[in-house]
PDB file of C-alpha atoms in Angstrom:
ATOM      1  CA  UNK A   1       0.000   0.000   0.000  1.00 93.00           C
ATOM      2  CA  UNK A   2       1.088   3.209  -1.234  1.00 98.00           C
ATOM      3  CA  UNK A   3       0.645   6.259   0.887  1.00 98.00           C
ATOM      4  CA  UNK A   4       1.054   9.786  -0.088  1.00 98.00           C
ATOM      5  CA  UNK A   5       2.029  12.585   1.805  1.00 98.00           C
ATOM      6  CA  UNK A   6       0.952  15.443   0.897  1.00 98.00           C
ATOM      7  CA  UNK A   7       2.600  18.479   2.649  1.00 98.00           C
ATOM      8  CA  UNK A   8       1.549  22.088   1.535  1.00 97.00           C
ATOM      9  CA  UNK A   9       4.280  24.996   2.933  1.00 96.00           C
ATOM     10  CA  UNK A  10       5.566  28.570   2.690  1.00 95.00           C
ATOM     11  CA  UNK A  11       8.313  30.049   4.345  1.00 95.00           C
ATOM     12  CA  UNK A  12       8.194  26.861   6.720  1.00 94.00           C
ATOM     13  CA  UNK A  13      12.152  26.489   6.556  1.00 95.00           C
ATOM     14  CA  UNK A  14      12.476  26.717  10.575  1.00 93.00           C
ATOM     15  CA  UNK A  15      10.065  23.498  11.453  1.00 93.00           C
ATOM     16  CA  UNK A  16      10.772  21.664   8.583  1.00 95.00           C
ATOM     17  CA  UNK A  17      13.230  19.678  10.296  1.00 96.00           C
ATOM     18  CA  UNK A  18      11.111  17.572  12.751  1.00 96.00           C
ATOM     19  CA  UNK A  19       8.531  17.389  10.292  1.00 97.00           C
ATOM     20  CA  UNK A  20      10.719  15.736   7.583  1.00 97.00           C
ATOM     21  CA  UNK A  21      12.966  13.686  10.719  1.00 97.00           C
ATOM     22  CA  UNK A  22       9.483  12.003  11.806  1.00 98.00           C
ATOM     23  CA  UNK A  23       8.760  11.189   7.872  1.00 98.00           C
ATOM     24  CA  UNK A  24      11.618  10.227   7.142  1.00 97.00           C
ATOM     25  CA  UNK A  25      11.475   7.628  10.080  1.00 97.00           C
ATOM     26  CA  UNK A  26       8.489   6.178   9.422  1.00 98.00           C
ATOM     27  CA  UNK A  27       8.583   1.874   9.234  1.00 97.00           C
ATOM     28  CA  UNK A  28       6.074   1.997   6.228  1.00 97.00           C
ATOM     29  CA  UNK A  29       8.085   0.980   3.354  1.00 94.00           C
ATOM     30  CA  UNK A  30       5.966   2.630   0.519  1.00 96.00           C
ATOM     31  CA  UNK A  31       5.569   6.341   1.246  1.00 98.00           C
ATOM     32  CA  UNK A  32       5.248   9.479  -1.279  1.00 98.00           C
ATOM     33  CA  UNK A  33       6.059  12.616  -0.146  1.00 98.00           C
ATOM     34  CA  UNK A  34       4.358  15.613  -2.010  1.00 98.00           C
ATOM     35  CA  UNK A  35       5.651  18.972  -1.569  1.00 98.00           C
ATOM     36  CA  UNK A  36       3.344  21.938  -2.949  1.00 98.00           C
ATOM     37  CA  UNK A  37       5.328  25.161  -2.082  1.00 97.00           C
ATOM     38  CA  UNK A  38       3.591  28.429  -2.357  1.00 96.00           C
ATOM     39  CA  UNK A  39       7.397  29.621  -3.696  1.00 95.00           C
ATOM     40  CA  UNK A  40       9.107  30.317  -0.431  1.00 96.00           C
ATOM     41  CA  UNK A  41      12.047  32.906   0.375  1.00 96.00           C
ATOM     42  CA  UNK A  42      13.383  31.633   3.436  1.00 96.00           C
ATOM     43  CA  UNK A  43      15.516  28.777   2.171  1.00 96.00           C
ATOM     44  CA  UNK A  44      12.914  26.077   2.451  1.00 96.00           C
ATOM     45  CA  UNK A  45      13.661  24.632  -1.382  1.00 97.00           C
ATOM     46  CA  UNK A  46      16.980  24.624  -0.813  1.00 96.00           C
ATOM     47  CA  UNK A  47      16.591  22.467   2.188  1.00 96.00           C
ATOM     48  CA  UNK A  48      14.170  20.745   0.887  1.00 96.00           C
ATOM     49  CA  UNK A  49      16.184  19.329  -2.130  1.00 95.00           C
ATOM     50  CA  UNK A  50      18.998  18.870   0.351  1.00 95.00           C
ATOM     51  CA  UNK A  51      17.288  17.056   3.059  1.00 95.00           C
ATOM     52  CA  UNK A  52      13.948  16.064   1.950  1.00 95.00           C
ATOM     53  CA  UNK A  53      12.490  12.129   1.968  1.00 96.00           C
ATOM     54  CA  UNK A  54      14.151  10.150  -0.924  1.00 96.00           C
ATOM     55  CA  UNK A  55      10.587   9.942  -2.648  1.00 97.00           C
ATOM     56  CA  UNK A  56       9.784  13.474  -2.660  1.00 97.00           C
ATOM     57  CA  UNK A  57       8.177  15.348  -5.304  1.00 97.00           C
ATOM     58  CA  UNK A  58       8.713  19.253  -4.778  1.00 97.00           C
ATOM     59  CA  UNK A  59       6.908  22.068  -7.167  1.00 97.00           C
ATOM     60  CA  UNK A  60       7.182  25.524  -6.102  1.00 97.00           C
ATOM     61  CA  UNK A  61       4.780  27.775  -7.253  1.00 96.00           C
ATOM     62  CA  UNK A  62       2.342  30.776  -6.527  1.00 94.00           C
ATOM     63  CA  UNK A  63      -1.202  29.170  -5.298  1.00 94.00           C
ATOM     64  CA  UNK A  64      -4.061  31.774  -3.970  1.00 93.00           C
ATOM     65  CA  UNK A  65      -3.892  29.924  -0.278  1.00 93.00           C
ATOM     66  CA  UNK A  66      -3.400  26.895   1.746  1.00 95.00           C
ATOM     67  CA  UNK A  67      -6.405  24.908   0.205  1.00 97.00           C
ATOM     68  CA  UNK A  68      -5.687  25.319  -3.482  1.00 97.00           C
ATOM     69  CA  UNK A  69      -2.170  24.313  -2.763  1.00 97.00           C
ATOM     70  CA  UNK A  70      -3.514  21.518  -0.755  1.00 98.00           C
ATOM     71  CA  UNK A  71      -5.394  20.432  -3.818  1.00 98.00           C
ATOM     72  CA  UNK A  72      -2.714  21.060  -5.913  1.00 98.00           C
ATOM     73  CA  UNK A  73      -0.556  18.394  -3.907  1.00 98.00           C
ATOM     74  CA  UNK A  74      -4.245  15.358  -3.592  1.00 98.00           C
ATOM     75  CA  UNK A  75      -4.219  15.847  -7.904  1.00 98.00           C
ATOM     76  CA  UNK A  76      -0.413  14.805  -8.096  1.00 98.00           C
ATOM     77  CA  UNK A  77      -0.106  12.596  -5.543  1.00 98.00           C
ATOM     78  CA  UNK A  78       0.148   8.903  -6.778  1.00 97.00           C
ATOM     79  CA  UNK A  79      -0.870   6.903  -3.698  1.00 97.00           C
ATOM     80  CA  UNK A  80      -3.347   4.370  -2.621  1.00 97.00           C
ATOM     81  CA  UNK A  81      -4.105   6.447   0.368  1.00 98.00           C
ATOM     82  CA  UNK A  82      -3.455  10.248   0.995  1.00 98.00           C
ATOM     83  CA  UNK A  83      -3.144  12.220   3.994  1.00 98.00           C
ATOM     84  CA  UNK A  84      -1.751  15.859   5.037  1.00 98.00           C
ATOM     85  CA  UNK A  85       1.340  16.401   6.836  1.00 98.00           C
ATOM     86  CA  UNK A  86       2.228  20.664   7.221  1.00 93.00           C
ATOM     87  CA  UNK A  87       5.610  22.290   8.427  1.00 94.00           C
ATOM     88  CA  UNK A  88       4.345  22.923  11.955  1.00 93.00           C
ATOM     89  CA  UNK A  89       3.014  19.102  12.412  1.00 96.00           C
ATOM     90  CA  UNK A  90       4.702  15.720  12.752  1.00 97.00           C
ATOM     91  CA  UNK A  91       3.988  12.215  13.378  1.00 98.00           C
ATOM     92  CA  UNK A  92       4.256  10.861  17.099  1.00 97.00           C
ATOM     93  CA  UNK A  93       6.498   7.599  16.304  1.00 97.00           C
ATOM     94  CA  UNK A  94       7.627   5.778  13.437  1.00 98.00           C
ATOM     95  CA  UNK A  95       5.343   3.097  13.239  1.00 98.00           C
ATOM     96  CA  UNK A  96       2.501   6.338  12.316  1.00 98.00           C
ATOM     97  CA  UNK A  97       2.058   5.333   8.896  1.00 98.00           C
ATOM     98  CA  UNK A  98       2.365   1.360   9.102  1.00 98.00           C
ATOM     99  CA  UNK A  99      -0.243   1.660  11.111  1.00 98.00           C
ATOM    100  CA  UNK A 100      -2.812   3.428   8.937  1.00 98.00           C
ATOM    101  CA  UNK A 101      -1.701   0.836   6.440  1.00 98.00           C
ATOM    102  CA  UNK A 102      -2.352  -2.014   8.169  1.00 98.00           C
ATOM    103  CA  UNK A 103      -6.022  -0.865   9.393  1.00 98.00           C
ATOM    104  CA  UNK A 104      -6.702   0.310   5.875  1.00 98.00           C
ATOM    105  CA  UNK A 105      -6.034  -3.755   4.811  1.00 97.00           C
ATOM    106  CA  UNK A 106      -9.648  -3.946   5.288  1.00 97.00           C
ATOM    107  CA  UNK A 107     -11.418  -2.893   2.309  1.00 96.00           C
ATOM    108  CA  UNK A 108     -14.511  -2.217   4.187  1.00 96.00           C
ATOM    109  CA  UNK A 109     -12.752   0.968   5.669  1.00 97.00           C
ATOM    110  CA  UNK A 110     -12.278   4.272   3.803  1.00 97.00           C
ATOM    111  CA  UNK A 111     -10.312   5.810   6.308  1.00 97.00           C
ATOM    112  CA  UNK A 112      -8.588   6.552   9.273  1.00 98.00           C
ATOM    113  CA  UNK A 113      -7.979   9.087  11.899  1.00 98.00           C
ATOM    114  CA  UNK A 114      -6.487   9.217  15.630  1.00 98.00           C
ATOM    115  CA  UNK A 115      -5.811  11.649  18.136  1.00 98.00           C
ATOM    116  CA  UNK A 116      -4.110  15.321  18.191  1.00 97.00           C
ATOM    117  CA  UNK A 117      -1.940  16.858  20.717  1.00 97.00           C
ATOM    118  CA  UNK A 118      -0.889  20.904  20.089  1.00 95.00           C
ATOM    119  CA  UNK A 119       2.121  21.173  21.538  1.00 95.00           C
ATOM    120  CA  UNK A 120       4.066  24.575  22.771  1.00 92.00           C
ATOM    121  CA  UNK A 121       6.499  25.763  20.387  1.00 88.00           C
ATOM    122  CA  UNK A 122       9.589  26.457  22.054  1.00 87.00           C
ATOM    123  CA  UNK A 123       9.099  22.698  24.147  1.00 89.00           C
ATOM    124  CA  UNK A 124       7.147  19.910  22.074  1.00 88.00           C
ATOM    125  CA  UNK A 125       7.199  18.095  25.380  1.00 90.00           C
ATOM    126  CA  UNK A 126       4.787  20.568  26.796  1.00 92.00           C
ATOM    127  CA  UNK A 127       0.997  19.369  25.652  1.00 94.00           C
ATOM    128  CA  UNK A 128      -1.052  22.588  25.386  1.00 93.00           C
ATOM    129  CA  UNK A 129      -4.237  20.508  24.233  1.00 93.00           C
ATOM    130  CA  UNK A 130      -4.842  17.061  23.651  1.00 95.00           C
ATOM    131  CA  UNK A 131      -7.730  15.902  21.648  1.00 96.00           C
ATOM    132  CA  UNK A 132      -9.220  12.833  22.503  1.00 96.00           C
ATOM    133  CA  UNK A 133     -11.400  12.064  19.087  1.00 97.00           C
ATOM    134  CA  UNK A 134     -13.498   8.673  19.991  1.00 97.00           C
ATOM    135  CA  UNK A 135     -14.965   6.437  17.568  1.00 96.00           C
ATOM    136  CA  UNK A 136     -16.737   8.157  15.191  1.00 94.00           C
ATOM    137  CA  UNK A 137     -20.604   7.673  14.873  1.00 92.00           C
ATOM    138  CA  UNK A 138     -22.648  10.451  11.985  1.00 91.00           C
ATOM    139  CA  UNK A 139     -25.094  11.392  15.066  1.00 92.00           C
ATOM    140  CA  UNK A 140     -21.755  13.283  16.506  1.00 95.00           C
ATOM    141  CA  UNK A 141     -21.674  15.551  13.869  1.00 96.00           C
ATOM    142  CA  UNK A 142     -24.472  17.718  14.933  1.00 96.00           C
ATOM    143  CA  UNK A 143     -22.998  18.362  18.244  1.00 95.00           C
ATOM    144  CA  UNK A 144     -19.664  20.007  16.309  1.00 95.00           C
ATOM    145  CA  UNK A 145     -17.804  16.539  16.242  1.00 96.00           C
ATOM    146  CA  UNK A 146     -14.895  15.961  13.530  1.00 96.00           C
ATOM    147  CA  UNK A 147     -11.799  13.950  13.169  1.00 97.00           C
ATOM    148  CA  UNK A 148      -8.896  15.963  13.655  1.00 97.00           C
ATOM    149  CA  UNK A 149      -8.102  16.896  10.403  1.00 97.00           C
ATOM    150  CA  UNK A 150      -3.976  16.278  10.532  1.00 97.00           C
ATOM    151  CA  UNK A 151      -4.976  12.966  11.423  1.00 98.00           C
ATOM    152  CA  UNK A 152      -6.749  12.485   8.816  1.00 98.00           C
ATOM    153  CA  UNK A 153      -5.941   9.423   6.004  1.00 98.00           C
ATOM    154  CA  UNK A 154      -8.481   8.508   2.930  1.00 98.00           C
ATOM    155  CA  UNK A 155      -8.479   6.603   0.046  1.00 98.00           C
ATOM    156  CA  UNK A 156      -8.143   8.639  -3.027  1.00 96.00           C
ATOM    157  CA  UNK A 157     -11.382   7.288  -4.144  1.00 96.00           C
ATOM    158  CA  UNK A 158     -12.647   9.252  -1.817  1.00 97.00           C
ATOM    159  CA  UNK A 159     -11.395  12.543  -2.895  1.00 96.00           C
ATOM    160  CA  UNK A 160     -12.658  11.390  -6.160  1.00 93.00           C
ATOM    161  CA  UNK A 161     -16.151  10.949  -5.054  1.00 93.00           C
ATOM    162  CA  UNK A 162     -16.575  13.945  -2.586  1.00 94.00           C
ATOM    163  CA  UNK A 163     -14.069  16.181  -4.234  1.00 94.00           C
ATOM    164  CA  UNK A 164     -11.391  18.023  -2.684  1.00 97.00           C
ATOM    165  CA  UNK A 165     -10.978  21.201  -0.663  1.00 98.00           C
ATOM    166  CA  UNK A 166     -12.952  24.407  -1.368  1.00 97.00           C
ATOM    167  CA  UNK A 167     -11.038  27.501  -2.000  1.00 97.00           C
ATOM    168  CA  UNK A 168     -13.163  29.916  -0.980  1.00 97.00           C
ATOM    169  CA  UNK A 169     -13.251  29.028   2.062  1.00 96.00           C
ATOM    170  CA  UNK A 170      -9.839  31.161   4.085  1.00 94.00           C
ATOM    171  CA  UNK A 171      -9.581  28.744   7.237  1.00 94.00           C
ATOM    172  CA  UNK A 172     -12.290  26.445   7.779  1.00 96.00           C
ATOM    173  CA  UNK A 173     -12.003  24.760   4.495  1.00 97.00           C
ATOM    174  CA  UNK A 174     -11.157  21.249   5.985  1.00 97.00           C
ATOM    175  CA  UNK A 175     -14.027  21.342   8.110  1.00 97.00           C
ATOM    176  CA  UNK A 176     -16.173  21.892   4.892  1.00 97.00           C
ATOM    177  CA  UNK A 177     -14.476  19.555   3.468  1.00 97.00           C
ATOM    178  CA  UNK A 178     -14.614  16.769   6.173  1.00 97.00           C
ATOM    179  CA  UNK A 179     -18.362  17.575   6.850  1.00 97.00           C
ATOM    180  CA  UNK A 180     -18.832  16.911   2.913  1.00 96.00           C
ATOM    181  CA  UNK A 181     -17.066  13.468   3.079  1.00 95.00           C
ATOM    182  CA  UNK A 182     -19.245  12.526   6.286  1.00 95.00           C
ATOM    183  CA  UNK A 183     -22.329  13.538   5.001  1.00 93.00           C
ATOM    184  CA  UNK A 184     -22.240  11.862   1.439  1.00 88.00           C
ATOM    185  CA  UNK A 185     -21.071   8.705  -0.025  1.00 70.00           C
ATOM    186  CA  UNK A 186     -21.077   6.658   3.108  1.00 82.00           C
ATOM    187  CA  UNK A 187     -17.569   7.011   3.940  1.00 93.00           C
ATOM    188  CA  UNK A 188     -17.001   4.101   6.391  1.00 95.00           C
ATOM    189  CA  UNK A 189     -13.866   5.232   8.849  1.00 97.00           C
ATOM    190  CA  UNK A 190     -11.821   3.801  11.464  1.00 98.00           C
ATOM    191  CA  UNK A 191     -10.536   5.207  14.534  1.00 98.00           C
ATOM    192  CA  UNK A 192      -7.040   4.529  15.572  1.00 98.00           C
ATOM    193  CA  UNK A 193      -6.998   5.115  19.424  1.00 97.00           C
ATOM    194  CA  UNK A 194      -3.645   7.089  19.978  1.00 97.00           C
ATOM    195  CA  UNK A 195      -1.519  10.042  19.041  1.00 98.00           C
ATOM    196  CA  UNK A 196      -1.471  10.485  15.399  1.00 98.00           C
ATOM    197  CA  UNK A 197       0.299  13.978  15.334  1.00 98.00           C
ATOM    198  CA  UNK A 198       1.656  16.620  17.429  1.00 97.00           C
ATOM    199  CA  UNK A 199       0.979  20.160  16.140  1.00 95.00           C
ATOM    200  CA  UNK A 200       2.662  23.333  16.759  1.00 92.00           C
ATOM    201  CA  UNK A 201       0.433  25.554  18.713  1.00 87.00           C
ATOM    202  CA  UNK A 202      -0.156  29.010  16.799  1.00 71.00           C
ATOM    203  CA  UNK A 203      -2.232  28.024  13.699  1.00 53.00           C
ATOM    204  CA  UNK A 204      -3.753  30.368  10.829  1.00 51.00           C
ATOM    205  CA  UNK A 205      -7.307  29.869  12.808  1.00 46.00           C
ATOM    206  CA  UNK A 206      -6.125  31.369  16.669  1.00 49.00           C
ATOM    207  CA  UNK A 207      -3.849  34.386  15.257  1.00 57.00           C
ATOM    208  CA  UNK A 208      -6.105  36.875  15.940  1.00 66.00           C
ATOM    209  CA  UNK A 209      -9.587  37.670  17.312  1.00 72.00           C
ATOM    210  CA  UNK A 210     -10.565  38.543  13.868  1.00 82.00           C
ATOM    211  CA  UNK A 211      -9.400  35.379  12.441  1.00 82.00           C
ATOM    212  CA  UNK A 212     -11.293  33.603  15.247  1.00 84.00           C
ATOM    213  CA  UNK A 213     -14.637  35.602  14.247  1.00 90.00           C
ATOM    214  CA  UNK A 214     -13.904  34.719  10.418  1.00 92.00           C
ATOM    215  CA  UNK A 215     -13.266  31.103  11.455  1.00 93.00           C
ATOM    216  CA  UNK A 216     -16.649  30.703  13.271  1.00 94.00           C
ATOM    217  CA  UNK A 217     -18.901  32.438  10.729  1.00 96.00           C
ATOM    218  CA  UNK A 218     -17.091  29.900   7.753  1.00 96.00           C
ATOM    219  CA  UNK A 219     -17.541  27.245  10.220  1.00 96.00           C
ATOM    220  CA  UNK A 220     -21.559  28.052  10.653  1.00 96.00           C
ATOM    221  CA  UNK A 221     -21.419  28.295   6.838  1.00 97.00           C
ATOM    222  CA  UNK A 222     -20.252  24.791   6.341  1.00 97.00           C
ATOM    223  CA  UNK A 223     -22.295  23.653   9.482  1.00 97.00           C
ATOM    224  CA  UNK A 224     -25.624  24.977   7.545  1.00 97.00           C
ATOM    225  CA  UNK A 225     -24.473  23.823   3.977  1.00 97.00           C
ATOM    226  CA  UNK A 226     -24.090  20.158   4.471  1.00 96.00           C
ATOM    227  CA  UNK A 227     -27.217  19.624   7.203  1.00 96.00           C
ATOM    228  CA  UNK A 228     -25.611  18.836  10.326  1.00 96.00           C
ATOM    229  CA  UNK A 229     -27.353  21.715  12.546  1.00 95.00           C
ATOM    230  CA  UNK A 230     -27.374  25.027  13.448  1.00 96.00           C
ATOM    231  CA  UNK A 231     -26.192  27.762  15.945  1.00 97.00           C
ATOM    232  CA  UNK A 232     -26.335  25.240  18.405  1.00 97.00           C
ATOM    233  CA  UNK A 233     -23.655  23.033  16.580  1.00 96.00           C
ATOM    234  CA  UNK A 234     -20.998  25.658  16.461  1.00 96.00           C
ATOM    235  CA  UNK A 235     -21.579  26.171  19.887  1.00 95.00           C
ATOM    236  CA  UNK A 236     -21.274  22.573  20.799  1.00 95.00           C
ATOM    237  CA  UNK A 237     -18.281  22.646  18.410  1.00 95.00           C
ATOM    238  CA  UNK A 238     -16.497  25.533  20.687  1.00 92.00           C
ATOM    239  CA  UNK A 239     -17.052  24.437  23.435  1.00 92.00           C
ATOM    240  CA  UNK A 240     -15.750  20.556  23.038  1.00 91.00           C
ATOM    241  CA  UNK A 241     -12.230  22.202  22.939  1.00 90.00           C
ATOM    242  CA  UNK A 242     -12.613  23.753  26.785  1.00 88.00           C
ATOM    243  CA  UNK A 243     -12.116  20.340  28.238  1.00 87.00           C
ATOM    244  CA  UNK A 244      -9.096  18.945  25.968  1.00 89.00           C
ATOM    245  CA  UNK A 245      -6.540  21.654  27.358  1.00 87.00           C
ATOM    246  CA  UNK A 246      -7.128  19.380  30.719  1.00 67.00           C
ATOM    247  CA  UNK A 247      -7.093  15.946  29.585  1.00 61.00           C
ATOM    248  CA  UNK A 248      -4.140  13.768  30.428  1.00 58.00           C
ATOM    249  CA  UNK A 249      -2.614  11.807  27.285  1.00 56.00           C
ATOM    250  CA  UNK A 250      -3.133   8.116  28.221  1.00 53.00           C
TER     251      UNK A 250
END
């Protein structure tokens, strides 16, 4: 089994590093590692095409945001299975990505996801937040459930019957996009009931207060455009996150 990673970036030259060390030590055999750079300044090609995974396949070029590069990286990617791996993430342990393959074996499942911790940036020993996900069950949805989206691996038939990311979405885009894959098709997925990644705390979505209003009104948006609820679900969906900054990793 094939698996792409797909890993969209600009200027992300200073966390590069871990990201590539934890792909690069990954036990799965068959990995593809798709770089879509938004045509960076800060000397990320250069150590890309220095240091980057053996399988890598690196274009650099203007996109208009993270989604349509994100896209740009599912439509070349060659895999059996695809998921998204950014500058600021990494996986938890090497055996990440054997794992996925071996639960994807059964052709009943479509995907897989696990859990999330956001990690401090100066110390990624320090867990900020650790998110829990659970088995996943459609009736979740409505009270703002969703598979943490770095954790995130699907078939690429999947992409091809749901479609990929929309662009005009700014920052909730894979919440659209995850809500659309729930909601038709009857993706079947599996939970994997551990760390997946560990995220840098500081993302595009908590910058500022008025990212955080822009965030909720596109997350409403997708909320009402694929059925799941209403004011109540982004609500519900806010408020799930209070409890993961005390939960103990297990």
């Amino acid at each position: 089994m094939k698996i792409s990673i797909v890993t969209a970036v600009m200027n992300g030259r200073a966390t590069l590093p871990r990201m590539l060390d934890s792909l690069l030590g990954q036990s799965q055999p068959d990995v593809e590692h798709v770089v879509q750079d938004g045509g960076s300044t800060d000397g990320t090609l250069a150590y890309l095409q220095e240091a980057g995974h053996p399988n890598m396949a690196l274009v650099s070029e203007p996109d208009g945001g993270i989604y349509e590069a994100i896209n740009a990286g599912i439509r070349r990617a060659t895999g059996d299975v695809i998921g998204l791996l950014h500058a600021d993430d990494h996986l938890a342990s090497p055996d990440i990505l054997a794992k996925v393959a071996e639960t994807l074996q059964d052709p009943a499942i479509d995907g897989v996801y696990g859990d999330l911790q956001y990690v401090a940036r100066d110390d990624e020993t320090r867990v900020i937040r650790h998110w829990r996900a659970g088995p996943y069950a459609r009736a979740k949805l409505k009270a703002g459930w969703m598979p943490p989206h770095p954790t995130l691996y699907l078939r690429r038939e999947v992409f091809d019957r749901a479609g990929l990311y929309d662009t005009s979405y700014r920052i909730s885009g894979d919440y659209d996009a995850m809500l659309r894959i729930l909601t038709t098709g009857g993706v079947r997925l599996a939970y994997i009931p551990r760390v997946i990644v560990r995220m840098k705390i500081g993302g595009v979505s908590n910058r500022s207060f008025a990212h955080m209003i822009r965030k909720s009104r596109e997350d409403y948006r997708a909320i009402r455009r694929h059925n799941v609820g209403g004011i109540g679900t982004l609500v519900a969906k806010n408020l799930s996150k209070l409890p993961q900054f005390g939960m103990r990793p297990r």
